[in-house]
Coordinates of C-alpha atoms in Angstrom, one line a residue:
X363 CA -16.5 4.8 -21.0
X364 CA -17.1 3.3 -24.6
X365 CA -19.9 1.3 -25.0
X366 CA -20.1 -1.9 -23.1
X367 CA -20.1 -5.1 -26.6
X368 CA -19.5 -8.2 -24.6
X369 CA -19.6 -9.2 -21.1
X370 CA -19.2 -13.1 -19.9
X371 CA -19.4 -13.9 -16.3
X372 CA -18.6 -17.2 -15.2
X373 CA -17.5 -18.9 -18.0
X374 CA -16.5 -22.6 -17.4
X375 CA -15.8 -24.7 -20.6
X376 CA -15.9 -28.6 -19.9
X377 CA -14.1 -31.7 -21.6
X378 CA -15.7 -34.9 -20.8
X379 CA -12.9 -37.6 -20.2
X380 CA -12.7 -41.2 -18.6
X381 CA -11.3 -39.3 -15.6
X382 CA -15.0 -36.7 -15.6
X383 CA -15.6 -33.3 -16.7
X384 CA -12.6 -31.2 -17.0
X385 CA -12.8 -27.4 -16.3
X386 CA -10.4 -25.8 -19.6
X387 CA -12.3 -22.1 -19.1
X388 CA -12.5 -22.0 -15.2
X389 CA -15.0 -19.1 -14.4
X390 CA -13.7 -16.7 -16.5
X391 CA -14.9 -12.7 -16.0
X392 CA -14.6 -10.6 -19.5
X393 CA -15.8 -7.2 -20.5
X394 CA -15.3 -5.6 -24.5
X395 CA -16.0 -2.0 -25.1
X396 CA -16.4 -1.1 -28.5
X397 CA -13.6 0.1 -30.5
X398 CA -11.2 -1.3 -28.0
X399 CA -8.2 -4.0 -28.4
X400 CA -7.6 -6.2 -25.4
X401 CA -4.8 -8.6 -25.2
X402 CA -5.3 -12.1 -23.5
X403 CA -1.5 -13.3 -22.9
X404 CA -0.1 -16.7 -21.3
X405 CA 1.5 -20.1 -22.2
X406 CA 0.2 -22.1 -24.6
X407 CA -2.8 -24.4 -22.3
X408 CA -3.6 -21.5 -20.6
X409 CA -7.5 -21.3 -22.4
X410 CA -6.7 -18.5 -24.5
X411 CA -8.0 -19.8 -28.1
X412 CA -10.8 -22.1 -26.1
X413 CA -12.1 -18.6 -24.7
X414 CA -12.2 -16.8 -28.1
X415 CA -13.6 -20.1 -29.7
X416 CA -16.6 -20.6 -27.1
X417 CA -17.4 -16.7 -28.0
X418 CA -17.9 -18.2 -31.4
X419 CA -19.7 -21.0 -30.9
X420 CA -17.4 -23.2 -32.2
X421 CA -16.2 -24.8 -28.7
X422 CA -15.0 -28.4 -29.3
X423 CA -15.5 -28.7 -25.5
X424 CA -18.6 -28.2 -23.6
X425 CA -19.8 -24.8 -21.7
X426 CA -21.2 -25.6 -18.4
X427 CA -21.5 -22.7 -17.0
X428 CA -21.6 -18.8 -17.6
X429 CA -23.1 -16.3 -19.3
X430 CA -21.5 -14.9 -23.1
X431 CA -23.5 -11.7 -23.4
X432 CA -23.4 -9.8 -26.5
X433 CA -24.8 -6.4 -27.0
X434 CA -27.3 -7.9 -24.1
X435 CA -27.9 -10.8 -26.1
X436 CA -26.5 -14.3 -24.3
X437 CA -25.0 -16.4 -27.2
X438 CA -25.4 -19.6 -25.0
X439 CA -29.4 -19.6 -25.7
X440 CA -29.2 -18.6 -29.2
X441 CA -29.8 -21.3 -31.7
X442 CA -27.8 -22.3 -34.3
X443 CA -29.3 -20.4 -37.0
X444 CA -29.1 -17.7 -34.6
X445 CA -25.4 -17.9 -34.1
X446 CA -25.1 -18.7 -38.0
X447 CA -26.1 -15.0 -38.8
X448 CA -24.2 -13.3 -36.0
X449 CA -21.1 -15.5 -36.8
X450 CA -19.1 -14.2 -39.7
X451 CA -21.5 -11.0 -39.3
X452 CA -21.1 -9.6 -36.4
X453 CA -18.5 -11.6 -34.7
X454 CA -15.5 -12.7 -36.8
X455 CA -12.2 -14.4 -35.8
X456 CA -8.5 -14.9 -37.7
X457 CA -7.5 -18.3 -37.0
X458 CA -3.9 -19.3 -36.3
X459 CA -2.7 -21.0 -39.2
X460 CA -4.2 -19.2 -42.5
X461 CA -3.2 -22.5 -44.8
X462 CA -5.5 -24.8 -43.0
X463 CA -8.2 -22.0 -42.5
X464 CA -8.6 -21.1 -46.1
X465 CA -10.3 -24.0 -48.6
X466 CA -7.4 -25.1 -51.4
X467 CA -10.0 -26.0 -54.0
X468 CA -12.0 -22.5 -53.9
X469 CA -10.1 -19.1 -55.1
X470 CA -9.8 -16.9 -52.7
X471 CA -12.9 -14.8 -54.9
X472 CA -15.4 -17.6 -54.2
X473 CA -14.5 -17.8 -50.5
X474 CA -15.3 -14.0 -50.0
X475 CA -18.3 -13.8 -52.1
X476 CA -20.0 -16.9 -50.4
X477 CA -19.1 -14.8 -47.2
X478 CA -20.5 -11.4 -48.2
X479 CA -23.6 -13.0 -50.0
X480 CA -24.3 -15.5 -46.9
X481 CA -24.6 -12.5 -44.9
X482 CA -26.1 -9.3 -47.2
X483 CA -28.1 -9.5 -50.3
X484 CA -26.2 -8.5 -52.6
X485 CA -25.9 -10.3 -56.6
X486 CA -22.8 -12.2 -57.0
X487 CA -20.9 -9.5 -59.6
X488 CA -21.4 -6.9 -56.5
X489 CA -19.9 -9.4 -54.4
X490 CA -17.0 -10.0 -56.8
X491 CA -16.4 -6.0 -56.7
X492 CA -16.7 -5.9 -52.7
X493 CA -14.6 -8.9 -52.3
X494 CA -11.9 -7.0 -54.7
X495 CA -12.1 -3.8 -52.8
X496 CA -11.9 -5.8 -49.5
X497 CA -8.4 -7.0 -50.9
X498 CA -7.2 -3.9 -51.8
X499 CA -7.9 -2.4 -48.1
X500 CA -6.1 -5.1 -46.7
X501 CA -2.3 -3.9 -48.7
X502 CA -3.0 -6.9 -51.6
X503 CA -1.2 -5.6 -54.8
X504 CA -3.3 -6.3 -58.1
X505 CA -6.2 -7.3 -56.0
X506 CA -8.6 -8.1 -59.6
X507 CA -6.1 -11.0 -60.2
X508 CA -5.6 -12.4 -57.1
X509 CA -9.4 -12.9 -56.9
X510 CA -9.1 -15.5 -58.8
X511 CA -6.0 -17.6 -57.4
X512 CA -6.0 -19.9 -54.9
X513 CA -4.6 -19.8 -51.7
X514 CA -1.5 -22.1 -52.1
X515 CA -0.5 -19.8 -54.7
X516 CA 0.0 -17.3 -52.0
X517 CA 2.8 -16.3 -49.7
X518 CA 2.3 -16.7 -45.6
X519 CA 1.7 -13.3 -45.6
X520 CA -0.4 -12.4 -48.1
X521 CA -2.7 -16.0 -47.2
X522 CA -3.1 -14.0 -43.1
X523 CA -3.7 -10.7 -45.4
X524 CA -6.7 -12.6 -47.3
X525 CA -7.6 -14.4 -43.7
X526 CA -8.0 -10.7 -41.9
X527 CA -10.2 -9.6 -45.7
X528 CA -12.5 -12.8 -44.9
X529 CA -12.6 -11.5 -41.3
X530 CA -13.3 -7.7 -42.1
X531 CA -15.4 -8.3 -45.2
X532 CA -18.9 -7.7 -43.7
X533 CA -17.5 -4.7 -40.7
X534 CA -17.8 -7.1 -37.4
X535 CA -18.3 -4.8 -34.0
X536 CA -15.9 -7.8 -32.6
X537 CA -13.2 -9.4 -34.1
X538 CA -11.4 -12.5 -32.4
X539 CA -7.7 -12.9 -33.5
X540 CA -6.3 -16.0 -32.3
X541 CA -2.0 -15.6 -33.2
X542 CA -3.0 -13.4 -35.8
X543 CA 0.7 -13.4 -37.3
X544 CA 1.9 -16.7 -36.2
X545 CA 5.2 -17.7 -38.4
X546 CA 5.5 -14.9 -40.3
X547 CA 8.7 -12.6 -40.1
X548 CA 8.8 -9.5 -38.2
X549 CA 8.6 -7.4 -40.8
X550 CA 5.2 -8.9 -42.0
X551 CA 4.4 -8.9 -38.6
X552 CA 4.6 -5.2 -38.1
X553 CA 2.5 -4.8 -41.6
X554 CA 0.1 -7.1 -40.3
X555 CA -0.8 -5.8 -36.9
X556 CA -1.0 -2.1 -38.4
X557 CA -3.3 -3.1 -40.7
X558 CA -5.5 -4.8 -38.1
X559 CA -5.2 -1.7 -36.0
X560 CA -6.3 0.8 -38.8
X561 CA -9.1 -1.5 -39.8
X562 CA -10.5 -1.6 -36.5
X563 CA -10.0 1.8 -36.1
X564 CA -11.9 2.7 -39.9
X565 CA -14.8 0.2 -38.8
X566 CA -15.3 1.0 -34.6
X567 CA -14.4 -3.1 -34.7
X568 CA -13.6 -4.1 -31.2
X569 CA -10.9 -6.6 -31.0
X570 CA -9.6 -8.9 -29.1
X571 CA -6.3 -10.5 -29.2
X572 CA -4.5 -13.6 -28.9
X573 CA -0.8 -14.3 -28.6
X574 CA 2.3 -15.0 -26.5
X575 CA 3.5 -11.9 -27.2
X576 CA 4.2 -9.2 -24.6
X577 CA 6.0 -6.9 -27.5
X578 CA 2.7 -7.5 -29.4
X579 CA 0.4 -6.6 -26.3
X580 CA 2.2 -3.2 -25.9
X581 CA 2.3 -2.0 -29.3
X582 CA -1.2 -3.2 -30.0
X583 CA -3.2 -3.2 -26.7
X584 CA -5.2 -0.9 -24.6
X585 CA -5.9 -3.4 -21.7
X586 CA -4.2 -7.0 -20.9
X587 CA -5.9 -10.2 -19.5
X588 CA -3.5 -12.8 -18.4
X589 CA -4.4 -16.1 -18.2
X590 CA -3.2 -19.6 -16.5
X591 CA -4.4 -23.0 -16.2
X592 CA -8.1 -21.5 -17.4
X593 CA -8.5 -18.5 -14.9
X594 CA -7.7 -14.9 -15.2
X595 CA -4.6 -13.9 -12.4
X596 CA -4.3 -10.4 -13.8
X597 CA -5.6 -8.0 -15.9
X598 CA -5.9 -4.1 -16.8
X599 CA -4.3 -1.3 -18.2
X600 CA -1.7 -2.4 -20.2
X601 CA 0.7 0.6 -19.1
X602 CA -0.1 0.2 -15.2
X603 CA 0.2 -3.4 -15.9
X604 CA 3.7 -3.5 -17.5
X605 CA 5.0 -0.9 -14.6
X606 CA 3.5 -2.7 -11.7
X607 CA 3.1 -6.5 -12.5
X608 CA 1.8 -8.1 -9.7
X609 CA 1.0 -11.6 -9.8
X610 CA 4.3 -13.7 -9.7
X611 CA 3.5 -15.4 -13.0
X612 CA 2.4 -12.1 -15.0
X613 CA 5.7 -10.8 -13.6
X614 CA 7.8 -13.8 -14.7
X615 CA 6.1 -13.7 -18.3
X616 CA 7.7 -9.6 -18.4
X617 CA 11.2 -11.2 -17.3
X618 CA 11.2 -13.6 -19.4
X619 CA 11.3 -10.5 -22.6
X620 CA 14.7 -11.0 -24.3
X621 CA 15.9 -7.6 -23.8
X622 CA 19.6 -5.8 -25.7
X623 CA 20.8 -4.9 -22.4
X624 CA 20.4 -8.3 -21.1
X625 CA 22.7 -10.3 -24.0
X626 CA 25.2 -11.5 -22.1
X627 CA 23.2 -13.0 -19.3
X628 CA 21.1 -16.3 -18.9
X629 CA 17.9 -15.9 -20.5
X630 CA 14.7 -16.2 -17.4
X631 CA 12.5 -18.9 -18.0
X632 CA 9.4 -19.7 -15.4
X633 CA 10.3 -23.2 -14.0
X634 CA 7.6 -26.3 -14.3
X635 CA 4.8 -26.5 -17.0
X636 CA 1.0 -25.6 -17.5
X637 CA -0.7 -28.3 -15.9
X638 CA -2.9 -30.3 -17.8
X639 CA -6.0 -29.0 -17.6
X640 CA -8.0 -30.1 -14.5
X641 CA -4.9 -31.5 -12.9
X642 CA -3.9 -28.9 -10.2
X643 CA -4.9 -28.8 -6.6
X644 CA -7.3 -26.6 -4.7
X645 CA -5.1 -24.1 -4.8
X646 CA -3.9 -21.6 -7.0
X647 CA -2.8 -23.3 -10.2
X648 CA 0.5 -21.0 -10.1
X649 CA 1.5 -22.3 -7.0
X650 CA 3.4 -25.6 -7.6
X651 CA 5.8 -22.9 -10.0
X652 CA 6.1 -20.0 -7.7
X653 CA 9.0 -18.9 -5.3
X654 CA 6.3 -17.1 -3.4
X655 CA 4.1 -20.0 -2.6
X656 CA 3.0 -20.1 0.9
X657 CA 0.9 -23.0 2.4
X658 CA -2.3 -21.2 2.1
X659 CA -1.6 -21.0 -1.7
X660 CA -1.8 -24.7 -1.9
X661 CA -4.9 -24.9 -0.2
X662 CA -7.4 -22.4 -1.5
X663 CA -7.5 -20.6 -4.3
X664 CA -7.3 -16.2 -4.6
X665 CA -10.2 -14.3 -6.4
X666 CA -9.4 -11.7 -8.4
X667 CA -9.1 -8.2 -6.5
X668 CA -9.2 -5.1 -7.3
X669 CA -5.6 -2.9 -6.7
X670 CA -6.9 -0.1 -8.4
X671 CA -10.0 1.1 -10.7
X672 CA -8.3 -0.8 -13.5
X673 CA -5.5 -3.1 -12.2
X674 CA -6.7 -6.6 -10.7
X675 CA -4.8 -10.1 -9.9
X676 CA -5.9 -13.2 -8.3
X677 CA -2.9 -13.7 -5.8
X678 CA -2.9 -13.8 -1.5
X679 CA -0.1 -11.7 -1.6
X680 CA -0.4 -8.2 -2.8
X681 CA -0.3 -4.6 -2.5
X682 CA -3.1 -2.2 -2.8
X683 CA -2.9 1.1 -3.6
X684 CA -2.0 2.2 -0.3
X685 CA 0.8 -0.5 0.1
X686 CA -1.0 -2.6 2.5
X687 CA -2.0 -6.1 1.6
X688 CA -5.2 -6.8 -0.2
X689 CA -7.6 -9.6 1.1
X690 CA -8.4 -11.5 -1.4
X691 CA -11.0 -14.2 -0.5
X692 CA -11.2 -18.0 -1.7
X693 CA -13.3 -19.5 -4.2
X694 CA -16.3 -21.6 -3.6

């Protein structure tokens, strides 16, 4: 087993409404290794970008509880200028839409020197000469002229390409990508993600991934966390995973896949929404949208247990290894 780079335990992430506190992240259980890509998959409200942006520090919510450890270190007691220095450093993230990410009145030069020289000491021209060999790693063509444009000069593409450059510019051990390639066409797609995967690989850069997309999940990922209304159902290997789904929402995310041999029939779409967050019964969240629902799901909610030493799903009906059903006892 790689090296163990972050652990959280118990994560809840609050919003404080007229209605209370609302639990987004509820008690959410995470482990990186280094080098490693994990996927976190589900609808959009599920508290997939509010995970990766409480890693950050840059929660707009509140964290209640929990523990975000990083190489032993919890984030959650560190102080701001603490989190400054590891933020950007040590721990860089890809946000969703690169247009609204990048500054229009800086070049794309100044934004990646005041990145490298925030975080090394380095003089400004070496800067400029990283920054342009940071471009050129990332597949940008004539990467001494672009230094000097700005970003709504650029394409969708090559905007994400600069985005990823920002990211990778000072070698992070973890890199949070949240819909990494979000509106661009599959063919950038494909450039994208292989770039992100030979980076990562070049650099030991753990990283963890955020998107709807199965197709995405399998190419890229070697495990899979699934996520709904803010808790993990199921997560592990992402081959045993895809074979063996086992939680009636992570298998009606897989049949939902537009497949070639299913063209002439009815697409298969999960029926009902997300629930707002904090807005589901004591139950499992699921239930309300699955054919499976029993009256026990309504009335307490599953933990997560384990079917195998790297398969587990939060669900009161399930098989273990042996084909047997797994008791899976409630939460507090």
């Amino acid at each position: 087993m790689s090296e163990q780079l972050l652990s959280i335990r118990g994560l809840r992430t609050y919003f404080d409404t007229a209605r209370g506190s609302i639990a987004a992240v509820d008690g959410i259980d995470m482990d990186i290794y280094k080098g490693e890509i994990v996927g976190i998959v589900g609808e959009s409200g599920c508290g997939k970008s509010l995970t990766s942006l409480s890693i950050m520090g840059l929660n707009p919510g509140r964290i209640g509880e929990g523990t975000i450890c990083f190489k032993g270190r919890n984030l959650l007691q560190l102080s701001d200028k603490q989190m400054q220095a590891i933020r950007g450093n040590e721990i860089s993230m890809i946000f969703q839409e690169p247009m609204t990410s990048l500054n229009p009145v800086y070049t794309i030069g100044q934004q990646l020197i005041e990145a490298i020289r925030l975080h090394r000491r380095v003089g400004r021209k070496q800067a400029r000469l990283d920054a342009v060999d940071m471009l050129r790693q990332v597949g940008i063509a004539r990467p001494e002229q672009l230094v000097d444009e700005y970003p709504h000069r650029l394409s969708g593409g090559m905007r994400q390409r600069v985005m990823i450059a920002m990211a990778m510019i000072c070698e992070p051990e973890l890199l949070l990508a949240d819909e990494p390639t979000t509106a661009l066409d599959v063919t950038i797609q494909a450039q994208i993600l292989e770039m992100m995967r030979q980076l990562g690989q070049r650099h030991q850069t753990a990283i963890l991934l955020v998107t709807h997309d199965l197709g995405v999940v399998a190419e890229m990922c070697s495990r899979v966390i699934v996520m709904y209304a803010g808790r993990i159902v199921e997560q592990g290997n992402v081959r045993e995973l895809f074979r063996s789904p086992v939680h009636p929402y992570t298998q009606g995310l897989l049949k939902s896949i537009p497949t070639l041999s299913a063209a002439s029939k009815r697409l298969y779409s999960i029926s009902g929404q997300v629930p707002p967050a904090g807005e589901h019964g004591p139950g499992c969240a699921f239930a309300p949208r699955c054919a499976h629902a029993m009256e026990r799901c309504h009335q307490a909610a599953p933990q997560l247990a384990w079917l195998s030493a790297s398969h587990a799903s939060s669900c009161w009906l399930q098989p273990n290894k042996e084909g047997g059903a797994v008791h899976a006892s409630a939460t507090n």
